[in-house]
PDB file of C-alpha atoms in Angstrom:
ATOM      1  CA  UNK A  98     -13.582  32.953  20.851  1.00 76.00           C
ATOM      2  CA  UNK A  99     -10.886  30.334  21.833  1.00 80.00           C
ATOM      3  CA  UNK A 100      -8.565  30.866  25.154  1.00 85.00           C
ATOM      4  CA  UNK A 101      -5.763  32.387  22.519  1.00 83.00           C
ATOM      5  CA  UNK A 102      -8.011  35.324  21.457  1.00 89.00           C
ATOM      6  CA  UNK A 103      -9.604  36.011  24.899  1.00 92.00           C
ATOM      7  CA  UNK A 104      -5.817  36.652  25.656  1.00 92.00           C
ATOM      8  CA  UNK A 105      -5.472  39.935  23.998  1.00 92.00           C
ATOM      9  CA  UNK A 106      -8.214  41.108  25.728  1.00 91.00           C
ATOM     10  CA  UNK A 107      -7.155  40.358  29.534  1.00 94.00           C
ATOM     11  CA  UNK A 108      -3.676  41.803  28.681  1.00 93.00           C
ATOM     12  CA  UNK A 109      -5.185  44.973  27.973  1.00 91.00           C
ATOM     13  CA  UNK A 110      -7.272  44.346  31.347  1.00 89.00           C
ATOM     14  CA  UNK A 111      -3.821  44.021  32.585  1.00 90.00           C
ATOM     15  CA  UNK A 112      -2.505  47.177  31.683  1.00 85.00           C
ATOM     16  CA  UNK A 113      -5.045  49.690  32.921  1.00 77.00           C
ATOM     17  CA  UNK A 114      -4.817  52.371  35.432  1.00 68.00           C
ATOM     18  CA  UNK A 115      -5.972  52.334  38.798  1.00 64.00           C
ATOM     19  CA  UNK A 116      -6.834  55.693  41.568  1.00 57.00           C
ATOM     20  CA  UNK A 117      -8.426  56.416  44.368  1.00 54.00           C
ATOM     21  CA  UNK A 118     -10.426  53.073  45.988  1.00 60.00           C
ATOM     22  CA  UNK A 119     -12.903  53.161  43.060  1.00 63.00           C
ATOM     23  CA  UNK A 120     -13.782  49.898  41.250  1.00 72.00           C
ATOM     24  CA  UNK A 121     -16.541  51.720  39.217  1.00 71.00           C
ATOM     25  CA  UNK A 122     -15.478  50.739  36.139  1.00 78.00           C
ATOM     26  CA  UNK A 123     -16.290  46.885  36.730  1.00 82.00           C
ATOM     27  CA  UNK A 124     -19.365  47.360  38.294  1.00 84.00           C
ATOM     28  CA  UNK A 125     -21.281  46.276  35.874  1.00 91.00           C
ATOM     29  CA  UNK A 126     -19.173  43.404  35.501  1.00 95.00           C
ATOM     30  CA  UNK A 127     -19.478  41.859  38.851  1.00 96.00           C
ATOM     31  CA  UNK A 128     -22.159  41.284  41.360  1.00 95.00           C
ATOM     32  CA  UNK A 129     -21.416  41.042  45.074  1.00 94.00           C
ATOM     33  CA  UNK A 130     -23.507  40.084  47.567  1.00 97.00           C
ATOM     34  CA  UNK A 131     -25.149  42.832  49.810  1.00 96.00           C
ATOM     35  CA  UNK A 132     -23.900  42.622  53.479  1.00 98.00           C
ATOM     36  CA  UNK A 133     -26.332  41.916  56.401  1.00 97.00           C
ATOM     37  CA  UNK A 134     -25.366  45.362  57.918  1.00 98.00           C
ATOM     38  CA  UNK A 135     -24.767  48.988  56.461  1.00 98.00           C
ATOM     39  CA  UNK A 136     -21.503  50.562  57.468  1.00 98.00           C
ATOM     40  CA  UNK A 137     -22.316  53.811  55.594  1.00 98.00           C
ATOM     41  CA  UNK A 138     -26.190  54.208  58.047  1.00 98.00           C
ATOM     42  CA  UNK A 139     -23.514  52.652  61.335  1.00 98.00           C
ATOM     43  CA  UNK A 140     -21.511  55.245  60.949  1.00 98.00           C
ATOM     44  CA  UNK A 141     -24.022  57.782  60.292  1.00 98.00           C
ATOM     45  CA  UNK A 142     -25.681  57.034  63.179  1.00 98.00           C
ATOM     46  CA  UNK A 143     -22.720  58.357  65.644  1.00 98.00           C
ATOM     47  CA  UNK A 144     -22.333  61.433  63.435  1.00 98.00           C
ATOM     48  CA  UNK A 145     -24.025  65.110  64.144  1.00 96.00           C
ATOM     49  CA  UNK A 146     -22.757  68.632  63.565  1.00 95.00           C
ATOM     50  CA  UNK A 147     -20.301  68.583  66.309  1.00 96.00           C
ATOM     51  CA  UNK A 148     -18.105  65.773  65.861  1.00 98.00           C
ATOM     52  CA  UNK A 149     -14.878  65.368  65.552  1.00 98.00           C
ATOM     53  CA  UNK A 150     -13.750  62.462  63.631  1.00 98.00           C
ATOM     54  CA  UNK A 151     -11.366  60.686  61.588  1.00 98.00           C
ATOM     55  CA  UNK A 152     -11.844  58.669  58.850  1.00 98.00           C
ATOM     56  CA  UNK A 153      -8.478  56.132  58.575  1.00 98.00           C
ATOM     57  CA  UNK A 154      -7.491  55.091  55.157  1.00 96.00           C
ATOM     58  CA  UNK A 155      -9.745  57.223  53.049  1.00 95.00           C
ATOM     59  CA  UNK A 156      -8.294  56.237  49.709  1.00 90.00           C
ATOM     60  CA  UNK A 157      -9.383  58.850  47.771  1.00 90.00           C
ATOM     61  CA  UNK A 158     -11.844  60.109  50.159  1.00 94.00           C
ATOM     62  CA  UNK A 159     -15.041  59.080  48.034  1.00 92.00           C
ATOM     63  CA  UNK A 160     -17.085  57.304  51.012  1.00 95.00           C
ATOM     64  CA  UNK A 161     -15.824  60.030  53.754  1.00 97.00           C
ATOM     65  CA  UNK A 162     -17.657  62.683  51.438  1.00 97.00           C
ATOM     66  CA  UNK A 163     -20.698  60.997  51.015  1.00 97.00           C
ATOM     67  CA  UNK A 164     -21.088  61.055  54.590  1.00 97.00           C
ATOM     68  CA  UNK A 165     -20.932  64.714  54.274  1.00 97.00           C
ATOM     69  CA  UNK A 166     -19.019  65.336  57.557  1.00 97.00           C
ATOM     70  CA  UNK A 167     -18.352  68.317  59.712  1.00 95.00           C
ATOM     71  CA  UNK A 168     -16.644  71.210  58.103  1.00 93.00           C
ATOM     72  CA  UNK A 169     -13.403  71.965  60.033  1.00 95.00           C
ATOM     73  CA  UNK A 170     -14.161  69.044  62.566  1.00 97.00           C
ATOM     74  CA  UNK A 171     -13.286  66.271  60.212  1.00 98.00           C
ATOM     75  CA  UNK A 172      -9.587  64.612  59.296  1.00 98.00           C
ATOM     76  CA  UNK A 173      -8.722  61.735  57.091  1.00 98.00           C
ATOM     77  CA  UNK A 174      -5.556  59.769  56.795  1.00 97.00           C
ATOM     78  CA  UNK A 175      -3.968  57.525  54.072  1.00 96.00           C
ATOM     79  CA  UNK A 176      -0.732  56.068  53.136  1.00 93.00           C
ATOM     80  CA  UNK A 177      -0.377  55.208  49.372  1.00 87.00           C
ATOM     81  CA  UNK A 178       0.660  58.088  47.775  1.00 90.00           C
ATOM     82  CA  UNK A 179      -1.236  58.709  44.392  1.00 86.00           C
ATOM     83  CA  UNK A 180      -4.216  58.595  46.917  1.00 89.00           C
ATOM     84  CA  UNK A 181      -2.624  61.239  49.225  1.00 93.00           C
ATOM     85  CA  UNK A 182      -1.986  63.701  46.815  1.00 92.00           C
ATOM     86  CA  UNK A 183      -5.885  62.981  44.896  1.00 91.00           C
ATOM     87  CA  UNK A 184      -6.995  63.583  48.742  1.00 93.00           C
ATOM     88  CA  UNK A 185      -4.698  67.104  49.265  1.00 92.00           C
ATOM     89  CA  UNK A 186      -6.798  68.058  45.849  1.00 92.00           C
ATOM     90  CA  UNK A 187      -9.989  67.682  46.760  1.00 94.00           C
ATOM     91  CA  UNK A 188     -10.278  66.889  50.533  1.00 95.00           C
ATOM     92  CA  UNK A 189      -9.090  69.917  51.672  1.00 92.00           C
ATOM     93  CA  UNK A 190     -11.552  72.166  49.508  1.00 92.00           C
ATOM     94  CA  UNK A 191     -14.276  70.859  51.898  1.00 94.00           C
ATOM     95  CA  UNK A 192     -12.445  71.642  54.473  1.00 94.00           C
ATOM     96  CA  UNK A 193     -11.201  67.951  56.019  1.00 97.00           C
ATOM     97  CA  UNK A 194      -6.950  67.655  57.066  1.00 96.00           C
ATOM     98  CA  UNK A 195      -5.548  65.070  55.951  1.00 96.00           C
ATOM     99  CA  UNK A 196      -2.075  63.356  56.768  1.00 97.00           C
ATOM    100  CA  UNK A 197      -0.106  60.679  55.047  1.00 97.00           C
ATOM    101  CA  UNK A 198       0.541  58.080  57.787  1.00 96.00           C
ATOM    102  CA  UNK A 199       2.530  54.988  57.302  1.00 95.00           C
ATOM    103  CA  UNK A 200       2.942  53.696  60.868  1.00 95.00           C
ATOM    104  CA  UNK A 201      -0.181  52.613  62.727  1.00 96.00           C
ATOM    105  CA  UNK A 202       1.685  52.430  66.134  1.00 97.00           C
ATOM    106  CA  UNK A 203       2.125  56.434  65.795  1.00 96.00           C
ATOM    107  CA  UNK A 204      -1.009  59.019  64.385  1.00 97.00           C
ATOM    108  CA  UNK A 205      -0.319  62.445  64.251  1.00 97.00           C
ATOM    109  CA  UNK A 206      -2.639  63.130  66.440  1.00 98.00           C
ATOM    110  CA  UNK A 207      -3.068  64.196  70.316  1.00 98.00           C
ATOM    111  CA  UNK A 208      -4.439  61.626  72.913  1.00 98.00           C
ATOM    112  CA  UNK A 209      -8.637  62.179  73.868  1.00 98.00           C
ATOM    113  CA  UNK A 210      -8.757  64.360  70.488  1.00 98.00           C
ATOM    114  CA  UNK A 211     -12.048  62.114  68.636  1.00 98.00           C
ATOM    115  CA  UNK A 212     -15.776  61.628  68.980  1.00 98.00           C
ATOM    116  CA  UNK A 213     -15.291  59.041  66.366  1.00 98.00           C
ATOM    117  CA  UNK A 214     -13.138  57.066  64.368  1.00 98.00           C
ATOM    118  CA  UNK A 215     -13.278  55.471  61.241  1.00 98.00           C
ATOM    119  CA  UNK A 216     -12.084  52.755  59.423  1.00 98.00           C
ATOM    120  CA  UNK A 217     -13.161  50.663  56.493  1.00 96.00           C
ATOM    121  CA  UNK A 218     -10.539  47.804  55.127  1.00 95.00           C
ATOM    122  CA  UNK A 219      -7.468  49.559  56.980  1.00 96.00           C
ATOM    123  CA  UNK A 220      -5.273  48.521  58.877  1.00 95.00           C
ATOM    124  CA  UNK A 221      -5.423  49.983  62.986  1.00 98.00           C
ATOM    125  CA  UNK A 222      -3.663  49.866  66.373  1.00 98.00           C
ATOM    126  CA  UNK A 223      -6.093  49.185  68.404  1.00 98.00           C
ATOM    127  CA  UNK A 224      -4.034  50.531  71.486  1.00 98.00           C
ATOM    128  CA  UNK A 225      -3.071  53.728  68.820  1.00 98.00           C
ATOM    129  CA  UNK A 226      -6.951  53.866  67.890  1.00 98.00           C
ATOM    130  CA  UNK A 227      -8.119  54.293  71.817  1.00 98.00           C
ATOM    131  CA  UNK A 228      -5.241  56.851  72.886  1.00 98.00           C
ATOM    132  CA  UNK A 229      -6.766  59.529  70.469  1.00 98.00           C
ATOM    133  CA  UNK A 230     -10.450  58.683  70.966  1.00 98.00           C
ATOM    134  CA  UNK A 231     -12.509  61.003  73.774  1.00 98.00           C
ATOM    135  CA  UNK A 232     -13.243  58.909  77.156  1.00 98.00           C
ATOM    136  CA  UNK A 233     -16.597  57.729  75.808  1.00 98.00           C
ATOM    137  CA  UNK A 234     -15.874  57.768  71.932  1.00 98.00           C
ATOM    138  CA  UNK A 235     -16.878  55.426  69.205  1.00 98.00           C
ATOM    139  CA  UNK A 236     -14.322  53.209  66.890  1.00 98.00           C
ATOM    140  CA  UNK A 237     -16.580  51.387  63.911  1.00 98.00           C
ATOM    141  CA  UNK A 238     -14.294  49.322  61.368  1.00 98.00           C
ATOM    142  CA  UNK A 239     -15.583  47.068  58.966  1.00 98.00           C
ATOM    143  CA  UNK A 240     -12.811  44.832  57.629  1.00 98.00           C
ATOM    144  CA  UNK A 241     -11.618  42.214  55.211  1.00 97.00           C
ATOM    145  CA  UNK A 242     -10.918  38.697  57.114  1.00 97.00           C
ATOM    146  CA  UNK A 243      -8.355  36.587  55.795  1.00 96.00           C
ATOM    147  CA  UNK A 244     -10.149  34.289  54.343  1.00 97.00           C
ATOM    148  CA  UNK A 245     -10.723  36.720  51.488  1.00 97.00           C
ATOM    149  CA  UNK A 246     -10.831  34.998  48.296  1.00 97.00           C
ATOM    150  CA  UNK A 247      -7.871  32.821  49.682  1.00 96.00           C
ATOM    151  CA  UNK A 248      -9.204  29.930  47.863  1.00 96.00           C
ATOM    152  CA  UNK A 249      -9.492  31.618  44.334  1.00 97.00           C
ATOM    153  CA  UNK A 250      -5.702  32.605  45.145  1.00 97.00           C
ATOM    154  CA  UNK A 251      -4.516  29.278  45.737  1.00 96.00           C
ATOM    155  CA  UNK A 252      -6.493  28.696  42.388  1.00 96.00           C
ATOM    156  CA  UNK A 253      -4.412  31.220  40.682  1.00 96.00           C
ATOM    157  CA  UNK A 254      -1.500  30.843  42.042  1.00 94.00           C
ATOM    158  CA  UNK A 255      -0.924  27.304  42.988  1.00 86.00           C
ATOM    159  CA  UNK A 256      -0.154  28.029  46.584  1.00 81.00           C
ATOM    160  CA  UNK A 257      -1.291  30.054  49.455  1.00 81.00           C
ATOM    161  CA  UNK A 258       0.730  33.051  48.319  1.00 81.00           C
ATOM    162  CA  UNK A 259      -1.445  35.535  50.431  1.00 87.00           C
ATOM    163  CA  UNK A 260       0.197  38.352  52.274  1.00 84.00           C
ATOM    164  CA  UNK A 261      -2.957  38.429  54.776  1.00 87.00           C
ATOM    165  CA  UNK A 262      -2.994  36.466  58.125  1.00 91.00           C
ATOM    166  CA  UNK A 263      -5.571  33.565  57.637  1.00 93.00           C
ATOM    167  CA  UNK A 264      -6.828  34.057  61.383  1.00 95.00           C
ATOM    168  CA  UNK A 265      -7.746  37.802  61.039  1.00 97.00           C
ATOM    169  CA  UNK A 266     -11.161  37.252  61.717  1.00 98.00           C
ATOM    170  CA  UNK A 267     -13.813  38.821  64.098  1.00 98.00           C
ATOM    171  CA  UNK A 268     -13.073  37.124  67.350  1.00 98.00           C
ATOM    172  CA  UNK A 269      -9.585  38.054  67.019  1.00 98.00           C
ATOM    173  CA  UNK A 270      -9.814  41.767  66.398  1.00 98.00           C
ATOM    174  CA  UNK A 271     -12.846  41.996  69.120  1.00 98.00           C
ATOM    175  CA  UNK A 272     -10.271  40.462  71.442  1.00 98.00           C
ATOM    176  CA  UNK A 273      -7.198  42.561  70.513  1.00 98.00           C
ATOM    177  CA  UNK A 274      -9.847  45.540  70.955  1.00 98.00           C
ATOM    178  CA  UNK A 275     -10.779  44.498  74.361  1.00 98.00           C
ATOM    179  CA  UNK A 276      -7.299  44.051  75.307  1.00 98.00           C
ATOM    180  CA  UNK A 277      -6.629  47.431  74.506  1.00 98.00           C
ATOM    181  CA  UNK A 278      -9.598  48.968  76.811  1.00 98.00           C
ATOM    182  CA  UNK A 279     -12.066  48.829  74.098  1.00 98.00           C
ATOM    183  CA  UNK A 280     -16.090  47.671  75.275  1.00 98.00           C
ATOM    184  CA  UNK A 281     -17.361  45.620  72.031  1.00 98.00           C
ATOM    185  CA  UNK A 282     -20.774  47.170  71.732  1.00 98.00           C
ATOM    186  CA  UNK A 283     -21.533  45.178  68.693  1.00 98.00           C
ATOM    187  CA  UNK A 284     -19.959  42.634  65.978  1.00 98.00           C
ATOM    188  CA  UNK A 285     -20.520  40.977  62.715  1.00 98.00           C
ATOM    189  CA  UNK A 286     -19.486  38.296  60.246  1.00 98.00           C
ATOM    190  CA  UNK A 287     -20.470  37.242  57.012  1.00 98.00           C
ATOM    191  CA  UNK A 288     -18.813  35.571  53.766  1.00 98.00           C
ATOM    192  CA  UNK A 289     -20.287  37.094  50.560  1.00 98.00           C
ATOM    193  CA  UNK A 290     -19.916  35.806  47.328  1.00 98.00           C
ATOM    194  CA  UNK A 291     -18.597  38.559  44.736  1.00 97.00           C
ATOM    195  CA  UNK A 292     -19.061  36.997  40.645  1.00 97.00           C
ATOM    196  CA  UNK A 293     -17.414  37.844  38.150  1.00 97.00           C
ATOM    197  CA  UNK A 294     -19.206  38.103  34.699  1.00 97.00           C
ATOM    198  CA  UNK A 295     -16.342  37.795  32.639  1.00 95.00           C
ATOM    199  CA  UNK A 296     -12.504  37.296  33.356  1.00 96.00           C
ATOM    200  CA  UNK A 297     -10.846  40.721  32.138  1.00 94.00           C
ATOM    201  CA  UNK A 298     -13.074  42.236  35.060  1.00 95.00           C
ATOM    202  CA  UNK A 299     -11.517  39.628  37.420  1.00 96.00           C
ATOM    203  CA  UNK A 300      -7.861  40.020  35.860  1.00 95.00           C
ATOM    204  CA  UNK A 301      -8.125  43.988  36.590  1.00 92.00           C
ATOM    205  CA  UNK A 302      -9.040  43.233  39.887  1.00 94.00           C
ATOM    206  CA  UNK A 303      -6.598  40.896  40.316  1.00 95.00           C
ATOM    207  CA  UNK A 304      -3.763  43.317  39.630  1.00 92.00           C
ATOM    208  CA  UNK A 305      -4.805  45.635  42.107  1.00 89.00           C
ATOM    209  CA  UNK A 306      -5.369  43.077  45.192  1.00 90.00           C
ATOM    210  CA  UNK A 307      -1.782  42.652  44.527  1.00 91.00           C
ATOM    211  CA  UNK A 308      -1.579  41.498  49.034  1.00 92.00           C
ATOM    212  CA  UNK A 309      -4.287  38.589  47.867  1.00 94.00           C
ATOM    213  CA  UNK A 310      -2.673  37.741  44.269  1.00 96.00           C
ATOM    214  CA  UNK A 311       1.104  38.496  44.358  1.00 95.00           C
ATOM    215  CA  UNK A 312       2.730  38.641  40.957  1.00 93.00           C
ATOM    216  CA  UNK A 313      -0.467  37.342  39.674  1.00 95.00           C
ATOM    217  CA  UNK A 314      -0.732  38.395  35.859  1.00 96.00           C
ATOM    218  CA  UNK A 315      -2.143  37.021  32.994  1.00 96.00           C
ATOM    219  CA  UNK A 316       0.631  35.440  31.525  1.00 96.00           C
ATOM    220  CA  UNK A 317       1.910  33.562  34.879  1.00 96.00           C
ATOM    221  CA  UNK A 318      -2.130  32.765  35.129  1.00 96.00           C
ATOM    222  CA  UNK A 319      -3.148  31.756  31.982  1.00 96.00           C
ATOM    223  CA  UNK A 320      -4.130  28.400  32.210  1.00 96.00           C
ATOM    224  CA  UNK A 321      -6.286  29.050  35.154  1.00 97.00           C
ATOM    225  CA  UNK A 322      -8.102  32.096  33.628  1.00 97.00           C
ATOM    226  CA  UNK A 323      -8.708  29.720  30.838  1.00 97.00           C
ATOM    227  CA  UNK A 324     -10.534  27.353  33.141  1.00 97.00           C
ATOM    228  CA  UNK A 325     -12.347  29.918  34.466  1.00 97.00           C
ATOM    229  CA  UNK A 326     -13.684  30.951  31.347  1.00 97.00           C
ATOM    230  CA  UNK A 327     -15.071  27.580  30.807  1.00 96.00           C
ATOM    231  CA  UNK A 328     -16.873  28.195  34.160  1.00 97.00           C
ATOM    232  CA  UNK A 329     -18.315  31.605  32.657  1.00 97.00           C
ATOM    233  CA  UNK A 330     -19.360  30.333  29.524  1.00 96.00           C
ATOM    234  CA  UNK A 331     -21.091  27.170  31.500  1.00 96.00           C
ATOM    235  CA  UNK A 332     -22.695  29.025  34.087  1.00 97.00           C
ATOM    236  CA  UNK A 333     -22.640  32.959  32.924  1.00 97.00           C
ATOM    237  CA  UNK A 334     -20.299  33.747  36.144  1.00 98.00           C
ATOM    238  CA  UNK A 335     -16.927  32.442  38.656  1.00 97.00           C
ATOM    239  CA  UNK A 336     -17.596  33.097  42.232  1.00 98.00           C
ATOM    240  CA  UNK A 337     -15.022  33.893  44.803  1.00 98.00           C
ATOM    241  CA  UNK A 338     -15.960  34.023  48.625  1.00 98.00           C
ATOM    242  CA  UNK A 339     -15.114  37.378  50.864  1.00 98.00           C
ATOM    243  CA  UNK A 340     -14.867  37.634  54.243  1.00 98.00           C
ATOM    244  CA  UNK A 341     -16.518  40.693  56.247  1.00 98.00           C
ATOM    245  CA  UNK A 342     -17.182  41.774  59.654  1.00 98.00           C
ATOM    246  CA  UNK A 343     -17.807  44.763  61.289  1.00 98.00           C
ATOM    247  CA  UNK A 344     -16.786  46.186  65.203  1.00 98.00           C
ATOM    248  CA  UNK A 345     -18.311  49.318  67.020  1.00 98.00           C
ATOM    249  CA  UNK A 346     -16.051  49.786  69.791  1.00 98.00           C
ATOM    250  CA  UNK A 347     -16.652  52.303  73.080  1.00 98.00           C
ATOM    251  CA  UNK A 348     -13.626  54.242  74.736  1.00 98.00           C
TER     252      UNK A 348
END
C-alpha cells in the first residue's frame, strides 16, 4: 500500500478508546526491551501478610492486584478520573481504599501510617512520601526519565514539545529523596529500546502519551509517519529509546 491508503488505517488507530493503564491491545505489535531489574519481585520482596501499603497511581489497579496484597491493609490512589471510578468498581471488592488525589504535596493520609509505598510512573513528593511512611518503612518507585522517547518527539513534532523535565533522571530524584530524609538503599538506570512493528500501533500510543506528543495526530504527523513506514518496511520495525530507573528508599 502507498502512504495515502496506510492513512485510513492510522486514523482509525486514532480514534480508539483507551482505560485503565493497559496497552494490551498492541502487545503484539511492539517489542520492548526487558529491564535489568524486576519491579513486580522488588516490591514483592518488602510485602508479607501484615503490611500496610499504598500503591500511588494505580491506574486501573491491574499491577496492584497481581501482587495480591493484604486484604483490609492495602490503599491505592489515582487521579484521572475514568481510572478512579474503574478502581471504585473493582478495587474495593478485594477489599483495597482508594482515593482520588490530585495534589502530591497533600495525601489523605496520617503521618507514620505505611510499611510501604508504591509507585510505578507517578508522580511523588518525596517530603509527602516520607511523612506517611513508618520510621523504618520502604518507598520503591520505578519511573520514566525524561529522556523518554524525546527524540522520536522532536521527530514528530518538529520541536522539543515535551511536557517532561529533560533532567528527571536518577541522580536527581535519589538526591531530592535524600534531601527529604530518605537513605537510598539501592538505584537503577537503563534506556530500553521499545519497536514498533507497524505505525497504527505507534499512532495509538502516541495519542495516549499525550505529556510526550502534544497535539500529535495523524494528520499534523503525516509526513513523518510516512517516513517511518519506510523504516518498517526496510527493516520490519522503528525504534524509540525509554528511559527507566528504579529507587528503594528507607524512612
Amino acid at each position: 500500500m502507498d502512504c495515502d491508503q496506510w492513512k485510513a488505517i492510522w486514523l482509525a488507530e486514532e480514534k480508539k478508546t483507551f482505560s485503565g493503564w493497559d496497552f494490551s491491545c498492541i502487545a503484539n505489535r511492539t517489542s520492548e526491551e526487558w529491564l535489568p531489574w524486576d519491579y513486580k519481585e522488588i516490591v514483592l520482596s518488602f510485602m508479607d501478610a501484615e503490611t500496610t501499603m499504598l500503591d500511588m497511581g494505580t491506574g486501573g489497579g491491574e499491577f496492584l492486584l497481581s501482587l495480591h496484597p493484604p486484604q483490609g491493609r492495602t490503599f491505592a490512589t489515582e487521579a484521572y478520573p475514568e481510572n478512579f471510578e474503574l478502581c471504585k468498581r473493582i478495587l474495593l471488592r478485594h477489599g483495597i481504599e482508594v482515593h482520588q488525589v490530585f495534589d502530591d504535596e497533600h495525601l489523605p493520609y496520617e503521618d507514620d501510617y505505611f510499611d510501604l509505598i508504591i509507585n510505578r510512573h507517578e508522580s511523588f513528593s518525596s517530603r509527602e512520601v516520607f511523612r506517611i511512611l513508618k520510621p523504618g518503612g520502604i518507598f520503591v518507585t520505578q519511573q520514566v526519565g525524561g529522556q523518554n522517547n524525546r527524540e522520536l518527539s522532536r521527530f514528530l513534532l518538529g520541536n522539543d514539545a515535551m511536557r517532561t523535565e529533560p533532567d528527571f533522571n536518577l541522580q536527581t530524584a535519589q538526591d531530592d529523596l535524600a534531601s527529604a530524609g530518605f537513605t537510598i538503599c539501592d538505584g537503577k538506570e537503563h534506556f530500553p529500546y521499545l519497536r514498533f512493528f507497524d505505525i497504527g500501533a505507534l499512532v495509538y500510543f502516541a495519542k495516549i502519551i499525550e505529556w510526550e506528543f502534544p497535539g500529535f495526530s495523524v494528520e499534523k504527523c503525516f509526513d513523518q509517519l510516512c517516513e517511518l513506514q519506510k523504516t518498517i518496511e526496510e527493516t520490519g520495525y522503528m525504534e524509540t529509546i525509554e528511559h527507566r530507573f528504579m529507587i528503594v528508599g528507607r524512612k
